[in-house]
mmCIF file of C-alpha atoms in Angstrom:
data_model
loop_
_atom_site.group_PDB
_atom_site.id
_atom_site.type_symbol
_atom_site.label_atom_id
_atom_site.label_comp_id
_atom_site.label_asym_id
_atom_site.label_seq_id
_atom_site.Cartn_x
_atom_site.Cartn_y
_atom_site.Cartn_z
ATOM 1 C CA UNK A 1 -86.045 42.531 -13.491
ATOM 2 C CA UNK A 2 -88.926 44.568 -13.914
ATOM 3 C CA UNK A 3 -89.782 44.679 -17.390
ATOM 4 C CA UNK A 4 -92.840 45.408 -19.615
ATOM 5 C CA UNK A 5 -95.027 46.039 -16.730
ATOM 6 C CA UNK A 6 -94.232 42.473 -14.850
ATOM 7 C CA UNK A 7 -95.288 43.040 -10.909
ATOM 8 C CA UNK A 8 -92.370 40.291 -10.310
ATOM 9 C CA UNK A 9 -88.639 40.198 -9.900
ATOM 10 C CA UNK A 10 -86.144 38.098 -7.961
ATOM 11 C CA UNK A 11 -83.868 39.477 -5.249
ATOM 12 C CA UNK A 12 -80.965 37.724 -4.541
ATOM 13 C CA UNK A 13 -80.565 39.097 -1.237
ATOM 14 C CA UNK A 14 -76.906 40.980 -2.202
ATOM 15 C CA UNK A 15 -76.492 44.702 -2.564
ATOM 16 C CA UNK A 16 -76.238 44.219 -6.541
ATOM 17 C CA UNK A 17 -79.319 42.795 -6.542
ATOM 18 C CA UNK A 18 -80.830 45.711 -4.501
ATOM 19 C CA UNK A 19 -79.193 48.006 -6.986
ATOM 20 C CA UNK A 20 -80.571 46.168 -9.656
ATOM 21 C CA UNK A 21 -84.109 46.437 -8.707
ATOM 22 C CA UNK A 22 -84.010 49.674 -7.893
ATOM 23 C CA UNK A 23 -82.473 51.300 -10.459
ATOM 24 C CA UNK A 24 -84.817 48.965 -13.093
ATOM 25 C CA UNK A 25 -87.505 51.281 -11.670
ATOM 26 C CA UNK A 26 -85.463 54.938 -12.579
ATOM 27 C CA UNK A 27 -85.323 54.368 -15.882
ATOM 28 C CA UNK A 28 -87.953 57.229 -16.758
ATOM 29 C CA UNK A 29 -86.196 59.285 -14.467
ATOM 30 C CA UNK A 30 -82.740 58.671 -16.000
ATOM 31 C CA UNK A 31 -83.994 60.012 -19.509
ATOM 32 C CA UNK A 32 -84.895 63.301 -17.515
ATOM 33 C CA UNK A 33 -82.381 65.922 -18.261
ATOM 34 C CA UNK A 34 -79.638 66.322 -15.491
ATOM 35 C CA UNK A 35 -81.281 63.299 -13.903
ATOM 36 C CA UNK A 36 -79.330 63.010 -10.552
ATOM 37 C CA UNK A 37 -79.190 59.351 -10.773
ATOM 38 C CA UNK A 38 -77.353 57.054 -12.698
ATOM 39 C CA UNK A 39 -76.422 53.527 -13.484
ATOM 40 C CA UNK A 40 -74.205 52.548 -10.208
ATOM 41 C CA UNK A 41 -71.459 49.888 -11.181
ATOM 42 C CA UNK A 42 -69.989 48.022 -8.157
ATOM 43 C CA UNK A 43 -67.196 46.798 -9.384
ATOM 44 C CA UNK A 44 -66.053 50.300 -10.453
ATOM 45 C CA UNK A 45 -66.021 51.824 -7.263
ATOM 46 C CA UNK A 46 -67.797 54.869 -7.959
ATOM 47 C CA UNK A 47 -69.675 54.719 -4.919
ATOM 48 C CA UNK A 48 -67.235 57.109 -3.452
ATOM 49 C CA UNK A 49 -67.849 59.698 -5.466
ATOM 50 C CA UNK A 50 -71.710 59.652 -5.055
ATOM 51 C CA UNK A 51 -73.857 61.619 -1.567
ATOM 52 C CA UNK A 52 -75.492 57.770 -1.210
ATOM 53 C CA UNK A 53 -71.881 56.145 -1.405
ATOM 54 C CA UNK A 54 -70.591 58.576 1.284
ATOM 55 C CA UNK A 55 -73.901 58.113 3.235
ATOM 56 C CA UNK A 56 -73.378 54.269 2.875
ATOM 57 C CA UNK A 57 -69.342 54.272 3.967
ATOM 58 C CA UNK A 58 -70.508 56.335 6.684
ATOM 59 C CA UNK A 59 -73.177 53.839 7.727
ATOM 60 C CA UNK A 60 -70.702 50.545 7.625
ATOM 61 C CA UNK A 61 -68.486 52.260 9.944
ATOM 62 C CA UNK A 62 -70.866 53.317 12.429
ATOM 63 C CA UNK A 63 -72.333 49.540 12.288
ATOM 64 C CA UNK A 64 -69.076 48.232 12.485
ATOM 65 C CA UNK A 65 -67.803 50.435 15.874
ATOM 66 C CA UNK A 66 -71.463 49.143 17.188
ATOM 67 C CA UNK A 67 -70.859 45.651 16.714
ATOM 68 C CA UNK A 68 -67.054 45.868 18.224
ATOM 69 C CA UNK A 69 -68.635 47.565 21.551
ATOM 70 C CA UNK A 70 -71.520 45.035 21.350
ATOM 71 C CA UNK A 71 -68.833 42.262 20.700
ATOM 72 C CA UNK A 72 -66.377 43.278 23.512
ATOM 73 C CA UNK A 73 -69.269 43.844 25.981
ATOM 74 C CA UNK A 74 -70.386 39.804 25.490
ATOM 75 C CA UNK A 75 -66.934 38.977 25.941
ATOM 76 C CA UNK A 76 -66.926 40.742 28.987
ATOM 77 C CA UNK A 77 -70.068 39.256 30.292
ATOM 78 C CA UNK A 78 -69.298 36.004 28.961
ATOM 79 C CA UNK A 79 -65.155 35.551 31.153
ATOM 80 C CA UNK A 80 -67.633 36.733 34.477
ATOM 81 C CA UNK A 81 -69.618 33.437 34.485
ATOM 82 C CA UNK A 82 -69.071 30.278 35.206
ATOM 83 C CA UNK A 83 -70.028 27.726 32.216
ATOM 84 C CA UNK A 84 -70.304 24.965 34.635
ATOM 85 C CA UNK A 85 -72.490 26.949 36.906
ATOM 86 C CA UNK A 86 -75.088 28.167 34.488
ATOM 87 C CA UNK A 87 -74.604 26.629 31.464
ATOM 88 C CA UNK A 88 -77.837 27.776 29.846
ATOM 89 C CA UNK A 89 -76.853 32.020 30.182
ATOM 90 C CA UNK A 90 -73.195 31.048 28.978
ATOM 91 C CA UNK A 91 -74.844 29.214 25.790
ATOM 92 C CA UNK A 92 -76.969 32.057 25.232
ATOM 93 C CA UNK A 93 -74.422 34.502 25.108
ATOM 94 C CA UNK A 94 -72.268 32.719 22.859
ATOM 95 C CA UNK A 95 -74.985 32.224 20.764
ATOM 96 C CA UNK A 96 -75.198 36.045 20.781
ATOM 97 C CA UNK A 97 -71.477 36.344 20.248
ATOM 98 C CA UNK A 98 -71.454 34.250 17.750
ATOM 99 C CA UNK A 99 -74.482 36.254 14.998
ATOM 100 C CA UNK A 100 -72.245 39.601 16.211
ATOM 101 C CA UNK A 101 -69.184 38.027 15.111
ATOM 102 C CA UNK A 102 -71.461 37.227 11.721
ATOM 103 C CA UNK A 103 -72.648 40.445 11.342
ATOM 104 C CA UNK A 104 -69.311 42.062 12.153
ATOM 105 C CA UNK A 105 -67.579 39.671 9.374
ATOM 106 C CA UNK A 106 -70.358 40.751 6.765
ATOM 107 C CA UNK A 107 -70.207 44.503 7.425
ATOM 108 C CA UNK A 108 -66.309 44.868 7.961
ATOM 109 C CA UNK A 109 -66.069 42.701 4.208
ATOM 110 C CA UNK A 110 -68.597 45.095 2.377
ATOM 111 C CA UNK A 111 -66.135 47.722 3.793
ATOM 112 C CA UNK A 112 -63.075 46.228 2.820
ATOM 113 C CA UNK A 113 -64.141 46.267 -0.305
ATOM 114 C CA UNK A 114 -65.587 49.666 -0.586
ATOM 115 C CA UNK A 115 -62.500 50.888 -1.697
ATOM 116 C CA UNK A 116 -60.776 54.121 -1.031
ATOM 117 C CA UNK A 117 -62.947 56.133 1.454
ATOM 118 C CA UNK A 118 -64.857 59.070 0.233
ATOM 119 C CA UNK A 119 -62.713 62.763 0.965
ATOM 120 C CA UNK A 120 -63.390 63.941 4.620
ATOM 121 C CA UNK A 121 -64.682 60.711 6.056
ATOM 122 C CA UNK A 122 -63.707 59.544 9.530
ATOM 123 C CA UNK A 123 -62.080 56.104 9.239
ATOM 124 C CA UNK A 124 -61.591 53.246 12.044
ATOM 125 C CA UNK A 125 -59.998 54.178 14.760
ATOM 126 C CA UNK A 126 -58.294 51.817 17.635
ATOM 127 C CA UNK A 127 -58.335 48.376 17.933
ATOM 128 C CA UNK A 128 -61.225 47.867 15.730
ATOM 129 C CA UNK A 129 -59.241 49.280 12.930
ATOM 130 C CA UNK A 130 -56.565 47.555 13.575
ATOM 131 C CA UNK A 131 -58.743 43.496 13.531
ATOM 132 C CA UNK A 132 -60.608 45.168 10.298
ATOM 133 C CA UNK A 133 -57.350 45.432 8.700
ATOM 134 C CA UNK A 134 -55.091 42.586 9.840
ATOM 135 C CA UNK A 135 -58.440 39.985 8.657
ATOM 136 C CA UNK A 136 -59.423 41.808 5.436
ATOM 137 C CA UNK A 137 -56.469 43.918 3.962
ATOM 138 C CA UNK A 138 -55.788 41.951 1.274
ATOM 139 C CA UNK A 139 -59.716 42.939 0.350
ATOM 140 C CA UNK A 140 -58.881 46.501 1.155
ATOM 141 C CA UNK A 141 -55.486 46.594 -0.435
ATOM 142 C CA UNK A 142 -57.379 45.209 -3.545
ATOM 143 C CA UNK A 143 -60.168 47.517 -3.603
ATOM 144 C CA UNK A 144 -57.507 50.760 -3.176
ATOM 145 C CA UNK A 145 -55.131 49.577 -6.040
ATOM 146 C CA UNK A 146 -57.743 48.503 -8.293
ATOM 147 C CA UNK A 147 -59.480 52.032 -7.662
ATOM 148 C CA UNK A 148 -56.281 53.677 -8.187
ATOM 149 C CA UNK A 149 -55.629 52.071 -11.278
ATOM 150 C CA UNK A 150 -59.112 53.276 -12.659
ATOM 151 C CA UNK A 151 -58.225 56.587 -11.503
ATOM 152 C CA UNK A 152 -54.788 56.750 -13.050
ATOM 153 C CA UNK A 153 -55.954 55.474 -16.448
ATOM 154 C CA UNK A 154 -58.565 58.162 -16.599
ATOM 155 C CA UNK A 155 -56.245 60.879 -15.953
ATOM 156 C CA UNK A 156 -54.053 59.132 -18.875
ATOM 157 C CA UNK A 157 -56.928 59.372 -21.017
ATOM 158 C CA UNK A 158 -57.947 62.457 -20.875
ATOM 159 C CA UNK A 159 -53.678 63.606 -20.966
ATOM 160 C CA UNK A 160 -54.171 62.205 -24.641
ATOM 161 C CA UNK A 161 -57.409 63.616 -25.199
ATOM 162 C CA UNK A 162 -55.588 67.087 -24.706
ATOM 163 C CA UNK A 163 -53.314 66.692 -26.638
ATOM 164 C CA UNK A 164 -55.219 65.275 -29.691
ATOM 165 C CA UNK A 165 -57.197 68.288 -29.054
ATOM 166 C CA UNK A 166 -54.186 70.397 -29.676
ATOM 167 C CA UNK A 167 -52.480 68.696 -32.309
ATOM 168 C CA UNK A 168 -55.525 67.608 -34.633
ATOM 169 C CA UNK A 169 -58.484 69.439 -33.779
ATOM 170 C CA UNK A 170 -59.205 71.879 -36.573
ATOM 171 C CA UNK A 171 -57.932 75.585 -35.196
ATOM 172 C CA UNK A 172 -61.747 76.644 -34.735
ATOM 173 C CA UNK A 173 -62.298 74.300 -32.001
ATOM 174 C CA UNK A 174 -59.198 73.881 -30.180
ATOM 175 C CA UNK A 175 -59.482 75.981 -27.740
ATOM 176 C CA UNK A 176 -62.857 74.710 -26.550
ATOM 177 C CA UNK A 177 -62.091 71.140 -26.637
ATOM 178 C CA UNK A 178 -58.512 71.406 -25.066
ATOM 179 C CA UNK A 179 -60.182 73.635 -21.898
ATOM 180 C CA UNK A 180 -63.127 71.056 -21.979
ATOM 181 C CA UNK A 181 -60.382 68.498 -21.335
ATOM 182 C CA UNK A 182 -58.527 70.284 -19.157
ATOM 183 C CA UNK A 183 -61.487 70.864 -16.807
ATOM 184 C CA UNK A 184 -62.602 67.264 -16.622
ATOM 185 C CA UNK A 185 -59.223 66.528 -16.014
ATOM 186 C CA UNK A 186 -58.906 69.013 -12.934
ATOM 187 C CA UNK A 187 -62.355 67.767 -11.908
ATOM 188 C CA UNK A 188 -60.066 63.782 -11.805
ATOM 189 C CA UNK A 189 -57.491 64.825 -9.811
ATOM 190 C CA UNK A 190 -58.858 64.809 -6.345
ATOM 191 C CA UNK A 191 -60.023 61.525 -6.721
ATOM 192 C CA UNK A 192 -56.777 60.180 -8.053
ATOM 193 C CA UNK A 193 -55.201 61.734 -5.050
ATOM 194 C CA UNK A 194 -57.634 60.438 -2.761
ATOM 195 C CA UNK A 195 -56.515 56.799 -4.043
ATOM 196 C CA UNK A 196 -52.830 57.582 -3.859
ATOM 197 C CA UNK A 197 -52.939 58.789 -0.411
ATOM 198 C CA UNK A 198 -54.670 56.389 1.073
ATOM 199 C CA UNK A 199 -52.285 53.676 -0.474
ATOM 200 C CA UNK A 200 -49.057 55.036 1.075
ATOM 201 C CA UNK A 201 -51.613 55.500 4.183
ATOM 202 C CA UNK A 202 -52.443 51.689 4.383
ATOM 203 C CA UNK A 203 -48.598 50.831 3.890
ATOM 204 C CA UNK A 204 -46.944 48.052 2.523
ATOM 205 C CA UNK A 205 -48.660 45.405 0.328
ATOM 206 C CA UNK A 206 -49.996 41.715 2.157
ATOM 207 C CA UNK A 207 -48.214 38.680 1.403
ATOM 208 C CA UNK A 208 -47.891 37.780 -2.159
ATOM 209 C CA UNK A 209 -49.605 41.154 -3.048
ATOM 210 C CA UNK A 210 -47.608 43.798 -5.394
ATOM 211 C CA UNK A 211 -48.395 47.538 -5.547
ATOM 212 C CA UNK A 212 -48.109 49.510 -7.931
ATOM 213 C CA UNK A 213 -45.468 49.818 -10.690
ATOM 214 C CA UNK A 214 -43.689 51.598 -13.060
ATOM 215 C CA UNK A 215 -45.346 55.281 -14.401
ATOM 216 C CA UNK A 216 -47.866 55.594 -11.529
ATOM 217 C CA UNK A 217 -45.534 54.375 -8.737
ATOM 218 C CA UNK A 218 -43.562 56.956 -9.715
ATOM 219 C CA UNK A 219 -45.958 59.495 -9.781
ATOM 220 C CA UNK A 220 -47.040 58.483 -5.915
ATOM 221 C CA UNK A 221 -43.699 58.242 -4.874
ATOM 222 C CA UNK A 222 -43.437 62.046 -6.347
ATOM 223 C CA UNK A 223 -46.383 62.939 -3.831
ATOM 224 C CA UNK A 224 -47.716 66.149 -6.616
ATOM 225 C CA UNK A 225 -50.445 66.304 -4.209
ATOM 226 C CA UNK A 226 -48.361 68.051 -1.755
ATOM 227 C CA UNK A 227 -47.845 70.893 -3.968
ATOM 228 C CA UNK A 228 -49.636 74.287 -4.038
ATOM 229 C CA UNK A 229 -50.638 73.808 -7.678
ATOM 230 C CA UNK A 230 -49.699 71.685 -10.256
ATOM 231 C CA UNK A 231 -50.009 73.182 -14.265
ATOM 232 C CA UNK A 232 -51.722 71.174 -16.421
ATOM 233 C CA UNK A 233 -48.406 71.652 -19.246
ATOM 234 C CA UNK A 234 -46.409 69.652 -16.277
ATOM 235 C CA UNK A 235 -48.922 66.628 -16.032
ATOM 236 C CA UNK A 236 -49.439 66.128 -19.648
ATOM 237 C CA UNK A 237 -46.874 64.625 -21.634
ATOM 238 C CA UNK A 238 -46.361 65.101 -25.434
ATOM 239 C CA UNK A 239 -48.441 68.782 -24.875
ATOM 240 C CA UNK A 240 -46.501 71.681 -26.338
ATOM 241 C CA UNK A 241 -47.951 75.041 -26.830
ATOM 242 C CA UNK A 242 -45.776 75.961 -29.733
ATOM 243 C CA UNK A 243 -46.409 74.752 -33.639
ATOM 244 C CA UNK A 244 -43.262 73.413 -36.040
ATOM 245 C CA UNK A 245 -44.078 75.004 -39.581
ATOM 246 C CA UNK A 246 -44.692 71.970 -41.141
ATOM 247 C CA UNK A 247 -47.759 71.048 -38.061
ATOM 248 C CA UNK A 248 -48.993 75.064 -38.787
ATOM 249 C CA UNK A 249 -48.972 74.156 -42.535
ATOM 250 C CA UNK A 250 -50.932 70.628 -41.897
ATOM 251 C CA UNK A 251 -53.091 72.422 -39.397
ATOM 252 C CA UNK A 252 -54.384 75.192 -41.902
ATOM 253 C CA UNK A 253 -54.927 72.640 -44.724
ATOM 254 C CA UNK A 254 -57.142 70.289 -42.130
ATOM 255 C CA UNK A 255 -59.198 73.647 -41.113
ATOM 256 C CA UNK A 256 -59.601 73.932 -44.711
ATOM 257 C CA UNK A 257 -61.051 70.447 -45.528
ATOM 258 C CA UNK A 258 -62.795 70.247 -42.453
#
């Protein structure tokens, strides 16, 4: 990469790569405070919740529609001639055909694998939809559980946090930590929603291919998105608002020490 003032770096032609190279060169601006970029990891899917990642989903799908309409048009042109007649126009259209079809299979991958589309986005519509989806849902199933796995384990995480916050943090600071918690937690939810809805929306696993299980299928089976609101006391498990005499007792001698 570019390092200790080297003019050279390798690109290896792949959007991590690009990534890589470009965000080698933000580093000054990273260490700017509320710098509004950060360290992009692909495999994490975060893309969706960034203006360039919704700029970029929007940008595969518009390429994608043009290639089908490019693709169906050489088609078209292509069952109207003869390929004994004029063999040289029917090769060259093929040939055409064929670096669509190329294109198409790159574009309609990097999409598949996008994982859960950003909130408010058009999706594929007709029978482009349906050829991105019967040749690369396994890739899109994939990228939706694996995001909605991420998802789910935050919103576990930070479940726990509030509740250490309200069992163990000394009494000074429990009320600031637990509504810290609580906010990132309500600031999660969309996204884990996002995920969930678009998994019942894609429909049953591929071949081979299991969704998912136990605590979290239930939870998307329960469909809490539907609701008006949701309290944070019904989400969390193990949070209770109330103190046994003993916990009081161990609270006041930890506010002590600490």
């Amino acid at each position: 990469m570019i390092e200790g003032g080297t003019r050279l770096t390798r690109f290896m032609n792949t959007q991590a790569s690009a990534l890589d190279i470009l965000l080698s060169n933000l580093d000054p601006v990273k260490q700017a405070p509320d710098a509004a970029v950060w360290k992009v990891s692909l495999q994490r899917g975060n893309l969706t919740h960034n203006a360039y990642g919704r700029w970029l989903y929007s940008d595969l799908v518009s390429r994608i529609e043009e290639l089908w309409l490019r693709k169906e048009c050489l088609e078209f042109d292509l069952a109207q001639i003869n390929a004994t007649e004029d063999v040289e126009l029917h090769t060259i259209l093929e040939g055409q055909l064929h670096d669509v079809m190329r294109t198409l299979h790159k574009f309609a991958t990097q999409l598949a694998e996008f994982g859960p589309r950003p909130e408010g986005m058009r999706c594929l519509q007709g029978d482009v939809a349906t050829h991105v989806k019967l040749n690369y849902g396994r890739q899109m199933y994939a990228a939706l559980l694996s995001s909605l796995k991420n998802a789910w384990s935050l919103k576990r995480s930070l479940e726990s946090d509030i509740v250490k916050a309200v069992k163990r943090a000394p009494r000074s600071r429990r009320q600031q930590l637990r509504a810290s918690f609580e906010d990132e937690l309500q600031k999660a939810m969309p996204n884990l929603h996002n995920c969930a809805k678009q998994l019942i929306e894609f429909g049953l696993p591929p071949d081979d291919m299991s969704g998912p299980d136990g605590d979290l299928a239930a939870y998307i089976e329960r469909k809490p998105w539907l609701e008006d609101s949701e309290g944070l006391e019904m989400v969390i498990p193990g949070l209770e608002d109330t103190e046994s005499p003993f916990s009081a007792i161990v609270s006041r001698v930890r506010d002590f020490f600490w």
